[in-house]
PDB file of C-alpha atoms in Angstrom:
ATOM      1  CA  MET A  29       4.426 -12.139 -39.744  1.00  0.00           C
ATOM      2  CA  ASP A  30       6.739 -15.275 -39.898  1.00  0.00           C
ATOM      3  CA  GLN A  31       2.684 -16.792 -39.218  1.00  0.00           C
ATOM      4  CA  PRO A  32      -1.051 -15.580 -39.879  1.00  0.00           C
ATOM      5  CA  MET A  33      -2.956 -14.110 -37.290  1.00  0.00           C
ATOM      6  CA  ARG A  34      -6.383 -13.541 -36.683  1.00  0.00           C
ATOM      7  CA  LEU A  35      -8.211 -11.220 -34.407  1.00  0.00           C
ATOM      8  CA  ALA A  36     -10.543 -12.803 -31.269  1.00  0.00           C
ATOM      9  CA  CYS A  37     -12.656 -11.492 -33.474  1.00  0.00           C
ATOM     10  CA  GLN A  38     -12.305 -13.109 -36.895  1.00  0.00           C
ATOM     11  CA  LEU A  39     -12.241 -16.520 -35.025  1.00  0.00           C
ATOM     12  CA  LYS A  40     -15.305 -19.284 -35.389  1.00  0.00           C
ATOM     13  CA  PRO A  41     -14.625 -21.806 -32.479  1.00  0.00           C
ATOM     14  CA  VAL A  42     -15.352 -25.441 -33.335  1.00  0.00           C
ATOM     15  CA  ALA A  43     -13.741 -26.891 -30.257  1.00  0.00           C
ATOM     16  CA  ASN A  44     -11.892 -25.251 -26.397  1.00  0.00           C
ATOM     17  CA  LEU A  45      -9.483 -22.780 -26.649  1.00  0.00           C
ATOM     18  CA  SER A  46      -6.683 -22.054 -24.297  1.00  0.00           C
ATOM     19  CA  VAL A  47      -5.905 -18.457 -24.406  1.00  0.00           C
ATOM     20  CA  THR A  48      -3.289 -15.985 -23.241  1.00  0.00           C
ATOM     21  CA  PRO A  49      -4.510 -12.009 -22.965  1.00  0.00           C
ATOM     22  CA  LEU A  50      -1.052 -10.226 -23.891  1.00  0.00           C
ATOM     23  CA  MET A  51      -1.277  -7.225 -21.519  1.00  0.00           C
ATOM     24  CA  ASN A  52       1.891  -4.615 -21.746  1.00  0.00           C
ATOM     25  CA  PRO A  53       3.712  -6.055 -25.290  1.00  0.00           C
ATOM     26  CA  GLU A  54       4.871  -3.389 -25.912  1.00  0.00           C
ATOM     27  CA  THR A  55       7.812  -4.460 -22.954  1.00  0.00           C
ATOM     28  CA  ASP A  56      10.545  -7.525 -23.230  1.00  0.00           C
ATOM     29  CA  PHE A  57       9.412  -9.354 -20.453  1.00  0.00           C
ATOM     30  CA  ASP A  58       7.103 -12.462 -20.731  1.00  0.00           C
ATOM     31  CA  VAL A  59       5.299 -12.440 -17.148  1.00  0.00           C
ATOM     32  CA  VAL A  60       1.704 -13.100 -18.387  1.00  0.00           C
ATOM     33  CA  GLU A  61      -0.396 -11.254 -15.162  1.00  0.00           C
ATOM     34  CA  LYS A  62      -2.506 -12.893 -13.423  1.00  0.00           C
ATOM     35  CA  ALA A  63      -5.282 -11.561 -10.638  1.00  0.00           C
ATOM     36  CA  GLN A  64      -5.130 -12.833  -6.874  1.00  0.00           C
ATOM     37  CA  GLU A  65      -6.190 -11.813  -3.265  1.00  0.00           C
ATOM     38  CA  ALA A  66      -3.574  -9.142  -1.863  1.00  0.00           C
ATOM     39  CA  VAL A  67      -3.039  -6.463   0.419  1.00  0.00           C
ATOM     40  CA  MET A  68      -2.537  -3.415   0.817  1.00  0.00           C
ATOM     41  CA  LEU A  69      -0.646  -0.896   2.491  1.00  0.00           C
ATOM     42  CA  PHE A  70      -0.039   2.900   1.725  1.00  0.00           C
ATOM     43  CA  GLU A  71       1.355   5.629   4.343  1.00  0.00           C
ATOM     44  CA  ASP A  72       1.613   8.961   3.873  1.00  0.00           C
ATOM     45  CA  LEU A  73       4.591  11.895   6.108  1.00  0.00           C
ATOM     46  CA  ARG A  74       2.541  13.870   7.410  1.00  0.00           C
ATOM     47  CA  ASN A  75       3.084  17.940   7.389  1.00  0.00           C
ATOM     48  CA  PHE A  76       5.731  17.129   4.955  1.00  0.00           C
ATOM     49  CA  THR A  77       5.055  20.989   3.293  1.00  0.00           C
ATOM     50  CA  LYS A  78       5.955  22.650   6.611  1.00  0.00           C
ATOM     51  CA  LEU A  79       9.044  19.996   7.218  1.00  0.00           C
ATOM     52  CA  SER A  80       9.970  21.526   3.846  1.00  0.00           C
ATOM     53  CA  GLU A  81       9.474  25.008   4.032  1.00  0.00           C
ATOM     54  CA  THR A  82      10.927  25.011   7.276  1.00  0.00           C
ATOM     55  CA  THR A  83      13.404  23.074   6.709  1.00  0.00           C
ATOM     56  CA  LEU A  84      17.183  22.839   4.816  1.00  0.00           C
ATOM     57  CA  PRO A  85      16.354  21.135   1.529  1.00  0.00           C
ATOM     58  CA  TYR A  86      19.826  18.677   2.357  1.00  0.00           C
ATOM     59  CA  ASP A  87      18.321  17.967   5.569  1.00  0.00           C
ATOM     60  CA  VAL A  88      14.726  17.597   3.988  1.00  0.00           C
ATOM     61  CA  VAL A  89      16.044  14.601   1.484  1.00  0.00           C
ATOM     62  CA  TYR A  90      18.021  13.120   5.393  1.00  0.00           C
ATOM     63  CA  ILE A  91      14.847  12.949   7.007  1.00  0.00           C
ATOM     64  CA  VAL A  92      13.052  11.444   4.051  1.00  0.00           C
ATOM     65  CA  ASN A  93      16.095   8.645   3.579  1.00  0.00           C
ATOM     66  CA  LYS A  94      15.732   7.998   6.717  1.00  0.00           C
ATOM     67  CA  TYR A  95      11.337   8.106   7.436  1.00  0.00           C
ATOM     68  CA  ASP A  96      11.977   5.572   4.041  1.00  0.00           C
ATOM     69  CA  ALA A  97      14.614   3.565   6.018  1.00  0.00           C
ATOM     70  CA  THR A  98      12.138   3.202   8.602  1.00  0.00           C
ATOM     71  CA  CYS A  99       9.455   1.935   6.852  1.00  0.00           C
ATOM     72  CA  GLY A 100      11.043  -0.285   4.545  1.00  0.00           C
ATOM     73  CA  LYS A 101      12.726  -2.555   6.831  1.00  0.00           C
ATOM     74  CA  ALA A 102       9.077  -2.749   8.830  1.00  0.00           C
ATOM     75  CA  ILE A 103       7.505  -3.698   5.677  1.00  0.00           C
ATOM     76  CA  GLU A 104      10.105  -6.906   4.205  1.00  0.00           C
ATOM     77  CA  ALA A 105      10.641  -7.632   8.305  1.00  0.00           C
ATOM     78  CA  ASN A 106       7.263  -8.468   7.895  1.00  0.00           C
ATOM     79  CA  SER A 107       7.308 -10.186   4.481  1.00  0.00           C
ATOM     80  CA  GLY A 108       6.120  -7.051   2.675  1.00  0.00           C
ATOM     81  CA  ARG A 109       6.822  -6.047  -0.423  1.00  0.00           C
ATOM     82  CA  LEU A 110       7.849  -2.386  -1.387  1.00  0.00           C
ATOM     83  CA  ASP A 111       5.912  -1.488  -3.974  1.00  0.00           C
ATOM     84  CA  LYS A 112       7.137   2.618  -4.735  1.00  0.00           C
ATOM     85  CA  PHE A 113       8.220   5.346  -2.931  1.00  0.00           C
ATOM     86  CA  ILE A 114       5.561   8.420  -4.657  1.00  0.00           C
ATOM     87  CA  GLY A 115       7.340  11.514  -3.127  1.00  0.00           C
ATOM     88  CA  ASP A 116       6.815  11.925   0.857  1.00  0.00           C
ATOM     89  CA  GLY A 117       4.615   8.708   0.127  1.00  0.00           C
ATOM     90  CA  ILE A 118       4.898   4.569  -0.128  1.00  0.00           C
ATOM     91  CA  MET A 119       2.857   1.547  -1.406  1.00  0.00           C
ATOM     92  CA  ALA A 120       3.217  -2.013   0.131  1.00  0.00           C
ATOM     93  CA  ILE A 121       2.478  -5.171  -1.033  1.00  0.00           C
ATOM     94  CA  PHE A 122       1.734  -8.152   1.341  1.00  0.00           C
ATOM     95  CA  GLU A 123       1.506 -11.117  -1.139  1.00  0.00           C
ATOM     96  CA  ALA A 124       3.543 -13.375  -0.320  1.00  0.00           C
ATOM     97  CA  SER A 125       1.329 -16.792   1.519  1.00  0.00           C
ATOM     98  CA  ASP A 126      -0.945 -18.276  -0.409  1.00  0.00           C
ATOM     99  CA  SER A 127      -3.217 -17.269   3.256  1.00  0.00           C
ATOM    100  CA  ILE A 128      -4.632 -13.816   2.828  1.00  0.00           C
ATOM    101  CA  GLU A 129      -5.203 -14.408   6.987  1.00  0.00           C
ATOM    102  CA  VAL A 130      -1.138 -14.911   6.828  1.00  0.00           C
ATOM    103  CA  ASN A 131      -0.392 -11.771   4.079  1.00  0.00           C
ATOM    104  CA  CYS A 132      -3.293  -9.299   6.276  1.00  0.00           C
ATOM    105  CA  LYS A 133      -1.569  -9.691   9.735  1.00  0.00           C
ATOM    106  CA  GLY A 134       1.891  -9.146   8.439  1.00  0.00           C
ATOM    107  CA  ALA A 135       0.161  -5.748   6.595  1.00  0.00           C
ATOM    108  CA  VAL A 136      -1.151  -4.545   9.948  1.00  0.00           C
ATOM    109  CA  LYS A 137       1.636  -5.934  11.994  1.00  0.00           C
ATOM    110  CA  ALA A 138       4.095  -3.835   9.486  1.00  0.00           C
ATOM    111  CA  ALA A 139       1.675  -0.551  10.466  1.00  0.00           C
ATOM    112  CA  SER A 140       1.798  -1.208  14.168  1.00  0.00           C
ATOM    113  CA  GLU A 141       5.784  -1.493  13.935  1.00  0.00           C
ATOM    114  CA  ILE A 142       5.890   1.590  11.437  1.00  0.00           C
ATOM    115  CA  SER A 143       4.213   3.684  14.132  1.00  0.00           C
ATOM    116  CA  LYS A 144       6.337   2.397  17.037  1.00  0.00           C
ATOM    117  CA  GLN A 145       9.398   2.733  14.580  1.00  0.00           C
ATOM    118  CA  ILE A 146       8.410   6.664  13.281  1.00  0.00           C
ATOM    119  CA  LYS A 147       7.984   8.014  17.310  1.00  0.00           C
ATOM    120  CA  MET A 148      11.487   6.469  17.881  1.00  0.00           C
ATOM    121  CA  LEU A 149      12.166   8.463  14.865  1.00  0.00           C
ATOM    122  CA  SER A 150      11.455  11.677  15.702  1.00  0.00           C
ATOM    123  CA  GLN A 151      12.525  11.530  18.820  1.00  0.00           C
ATOM    124  CA  ASP A 152      15.964  11.177  18.236  1.00  0.00           C
ATOM    125  CA  LEU A 153      15.965  13.857  15.235  1.00  0.00           C
ATOM    126  CA  SER A 154      13.847  16.172  17.375  1.00  0.00           C
ATOM    127  CA  LYS A 155      17.492  17.182  19.221  1.00  0.00           C
ATOM    128  CA  GLU A 156      18.803  18.552  15.369  1.00  0.00           C
ATOM    129  CA  PHE A 157      14.946  19.276  13.822  1.00  0.00           C
ATOM    130  CA  SER A 158      12.147  20.763  15.445  1.00  0.00           C
ATOM    131  CA  ALA A 159       9.717  19.326  13.026  1.00  0.00           C
ATOM    132  CA  GLU A 160       7.786  16.172  14.475  1.00  0.00           C
ATOM    133  CA  LEU A 161       6.977  12.637  12.670  1.00  0.00           C
ATOM    134  CA  LYS A 162       3.560  11.730  12.150  1.00  0.00           C
ATOM    135  CA  CYS A 163       2.197   9.782   9.493  1.00  0.00           C
ATOM    136  CA  GLY A 164      -1.219   8.128   8.229  1.00  0.00           C
ATOM    137  CA  MET A 165      -1.642   4.527   7.511  1.00  0.00           C
ATOM    138  CA  GLY A 166      -4.424   2.679   5.149  1.00  0.00           C
ATOM    139  CA  ILE A 167      -4.746  -1.140   4.665  1.00  0.00           C
ATOM    140  CA  HIS A 168      -7.341  -3.418   2.590  1.00  0.00           C
ATOM    141  CA  THR A 169      -7.200  -6.930   0.749  1.00  0.00           C
ATOM    142  CA  GLY A 170      -8.342  -7.314  -2.109  1.00  0.00           C
ATOM    143  CA  GLN A 171      -9.023  -9.340  -6.058  1.00  0.00           C
ATOM    144  CA  SER A 172      -5.488  -7.359  -8.142  1.00  0.00           C
ATOM    145  CA  ILE A 173      -4.548  -7.805 -11.519  1.00  0.00           C
ATOM    146  CA  VAL A 174      -0.255  -7.999 -10.697  1.00  0.00           C
ATOM    147  CA  GLY A 175       2.350  -8.089 -13.001  1.00  0.00           C
ATOM    148  CA  MET A 176       4.945  -6.014 -15.009  1.00  0.00           C
ATOM    149  CA  MET A 177       3.808  -2.853 -15.910  1.00  0.00           C
ATOM    150  CA  GLY A 178       4.937   0.230 -17.119  1.00  0.00           C
ATOM    151  CA  TYR A 179       6.612   1.667 -20.379  1.00  0.00           C
ATOM    152  CA  GLY A 180      11.095   1.840 -20.749  1.00  0.00           C
ATOM    153  CA  ASP A 181      13.951   1.165 -17.625  1.00  0.00           C
ATOM    154  CA  THR A 182      10.410   1.816 -15.461  1.00  0.00           C
ATOM    155  CA  VAL A 183       8.984  -1.153 -15.864  1.00  0.00           C
ATOM    156  CA  SER A 184       7.911  -3.260 -12.087  1.00  0.00           C
ATOM    157  CA  ARG A 185       6.591  -5.172 -11.076  1.00  0.00           C
ATOM    158  CA  THR A 186       2.911  -4.204  -9.097  1.00  0.00           C
ATOM    159  CA  ALA A 187      -0.654  -4.090  -8.742  1.00  0.00           C
ATOM    160  CA  ILE A 188      -3.110  -2.170 -10.119  1.00  0.00           C
ATOM    161  CA  SER A 189      -7.271  -2.068  -9.336  1.00  0.00           C
ATOM    162  CA  ASP A 190     -10.034  -1.176  -7.277  1.00  0.00           C
ATOM    163  CA  ASN A 191      -7.968  -2.472  -3.701  1.00  0.00           C
ATOM    164  CA  VAL A 192      -5.700  -0.963  -4.453  1.00  0.00           C
ATOM    165  CA  ASN A 193      -7.874   2.957  -4.340  1.00  0.00           C
ATOM    166  CA  VAL A 194      -9.452   2.412  -1.162  1.00  0.00           C
ATOM    167  CA  ALA A 195      -6.497   1.629   0.790  1.00  0.00           C
ATOM    168  CA  SER A 196      -5.787   4.965  -0.663  1.00  0.00           C
ATOM    169  CA  ARG A 197      -8.955   6.562   0.489  1.00  0.00           C
ATOM    170  CA  LEU A 198      -7.352   5.703   3.715  1.00  0.00           C
ATOM    171  CA  GLU A 199      -5.058   6.618   4.031  1.00  0.00           C
ATOM    172  CA  GLN A 200      -6.307   9.668   2.622  1.00  0.00           C
ATOM    173  CA  MET A 201      -9.114   9.795   5.515  1.00  0.00           C
ATOM    174  CA  THR A 202      -6.789   8.877   8.504  1.00  0.00           C
ATOM    175  CA  LYS A 203      -6.399  13.512   8.267  1.00  0.00           C
ATOM    176  CA  ALA A 204      -9.988  14.105   8.629  1.00  0.00           C
ATOM    177  CA  TYR A 205      -9.699  11.430  11.441  1.00  0.00           C
ATOM    178  CA  ASN A 206      -7.210  12.485  13.005  1.00  0.00           C
ATOM    179  CA  SER A 207      -6.103   8.631  13.479  1.00  0.00           C
ATOM    180  CA  GLU A 208      -2.795   6.725  12.085  1.00  0.00           C
ATOM    181  CA  LEU A 209      -4.201   3.963  11.176  1.00  0.00           C
ATOM    182  CA  ILE A 210      -7.216   3.038   9.656  1.00  0.00           C
ATOM    183  CA  ILE A 211      -8.195  -0.565   7.719  1.00  0.00           C
ATOM    184  CA  SER A 212     -10.827  -2.006   6.509  1.00  0.00           C
ATOM    185  CA  LYS A 213     -13.207  -4.283   9.282  1.00  0.00           C
ATOM    186  CA  GLN A 214     -12.230  -7.490   6.153  1.00  0.00           C
ATOM    187  CA  VAL A 215      -8.526  -6.871   7.272  1.00  0.00           C
ATOM    188  CA  ALA A 216      -9.135  -6.398  11.089  1.00  0.00           C
ATOM    189  CA  VAL A 217     -10.954  -9.744  11.667  1.00  0.00           C
ATOM    190  CA  GLN A 218      -8.620 -12.272   8.948  1.00  0.00           C
ATOM    191  CA  ALA A 219      -5.250  -9.648  11.328  1.00  0.00           C
ATOM    192  CA  GLY A 220      -7.261 -11.650  13.801  1.00  0.00           C
ATOM    193  CA  LEU A 221      -7.889  -7.678  15.352  1.00  0.00           C
ATOM    194  CA  LYS A 222      -8.855  -7.266  18.545  1.00  0.00           C
ATOM    195  CA  THR A 223     -11.650  -4.689  17.411  1.00  0.00           C
ATOM    196  CA  SER A 224     -13.435  -3.781  20.190  1.00  0.00           C
ATOM    197  CA  GLU A 225     -10.494  -1.325  21.474  1.00  0.00           C
ATOM    198  CA  PHE A 226     -11.179   0.025  17.533  1.00  0.00           C
ATOM    199  CA  VAL A 227     -14.038   2.983  16.254  1.00  0.00           C
ATOM    200  CA  GLY A 228     -15.797   1.090  13.869  1.00  0.00           C
ATOM    201  CA  GLU A 229     -18.062   2.679  11.327  1.00  0.00           C
ATOM    202  CA  SER A 230     -19.749   2.636   7.709  1.00  0.00           C
ATOM    203  CA  VAL A 231     -17.720   5.384   5.354  1.00  0.00           C
ATOM    204  CA  GLU A 232     -18.571   6.146   1.917  1.00  0.00           C
ATOM    205  CA  VAL A 233     -15.757   5.605   0.193  1.00  0.00           C
ATOM    206  CA  ARG A 234     -14.497   7.761  -3.329  1.00  0.00           C
ATOM    207  CA  GLY A 235     -14.593   5.321  -6.326  1.00  0.00           C
ATOM    208  CA  ARG A 236     -17.405   2.834  -4.579  1.00  0.00           C
ATOM    209  CA  ASN A 237     -21.233   2.616  -4.637  1.00  0.00           C
ATOM    210  CA  GLU A 238     -21.652   0.931  -1.361  1.00  0.00           C
ATOM    211  CA  LYS A 239     -20.841   1.503   2.080  1.00  0.00           C
ATOM    212  CA  LEU A 240     -17.395   0.597   3.406  1.00  0.00           C
ATOM    213  CA  ASP A 241     -16.947  -1.424   7.145  1.00  0.00           C
ATOM    214  CA  ILE A 242     -13.583   0.352   8.150  1.00  0.00           C
ATOM    215  CA  VAL A 243     -11.718   0.665  11.883  1.00  0.00           C
ATOM    216  CA  SER A 244      -9.752   3.088  12.688  1.00  0.00           C
ATOM    217  CA  THR A 245      -6.754   4.167  16.100  1.00  0.00           C
ATOM    218  CA  PRO A 246      -5.454   7.153  16.765  1.00  0.00           C
ATOM    219  CA  ASP A 247      -2.067   5.116  17.701  1.00  0.00           C
ATOM    220  CA  ALA A 248      -1.168   1.709  15.520  1.00  0.00           C
ATOM    221  CA  SER A 249       1.210   1.219  18.088  1.00  0.00           C
ATOM    222  CA  GLN A 250      -0.289   0.128  20.292  1.00  0.00           C
ATOM    223  CA  LEU A 251      -2.349  -2.359  18.089  1.00  0.00           C
ATOM    224  CA  GLN A 252      -2.914  -6.229  19.853  1.00  0.00           C
ATOM    225  CA  PHE A 253      -3.360  -9.585  18.638  1.00  0.00           C
ATOM    226  CA  SER A 254      -6.310 -11.902  19.572  1.00  0.00           C
TER     227      SER A 254
END
């Protein structure tokens, strides 16, 4: 090394120090990771296994690509950022604004638009395919570590935190609740939704010690804002 280096545990500070954590040192990116409030949206295409078993492979790829494009446009139109496609699932982050209320409203509006567009896409595809497209979505917000993560050629800007896991869990819960959208009440309030039109309750979320207040709806296309 050109300069000597000491471990933090070997230092004996005599004045205030400035510390920069080295996250992901194996990449060439000079990016400092940061903690920030971010809104997470997870979405999953329902009955995908049945679709893939009863449809030709080429047609499955065509349907999934149409589905991804439909959802992606709705997310980006509401200032969201597509984080990744996970098979037939999608993770999106809403962090463009310094206002958490704006980000929450953007995420919920994106979910509502996705619901509308998926219904239209399903009608169009029903002329050629027998499968009906449906989706489940979960939204939550909270402090997240956002930055460049990964290894080699698969490095991208993403987020990790408890709220990412919670949003994913809420999306998974839509199956049991027969809902199209489940969001934390915190998101609903900050987005300015009329929560009286939702079904609300406190639920246990895997990985959390405390119950979480949620609201759900079987049809996200009908959402109304106060």
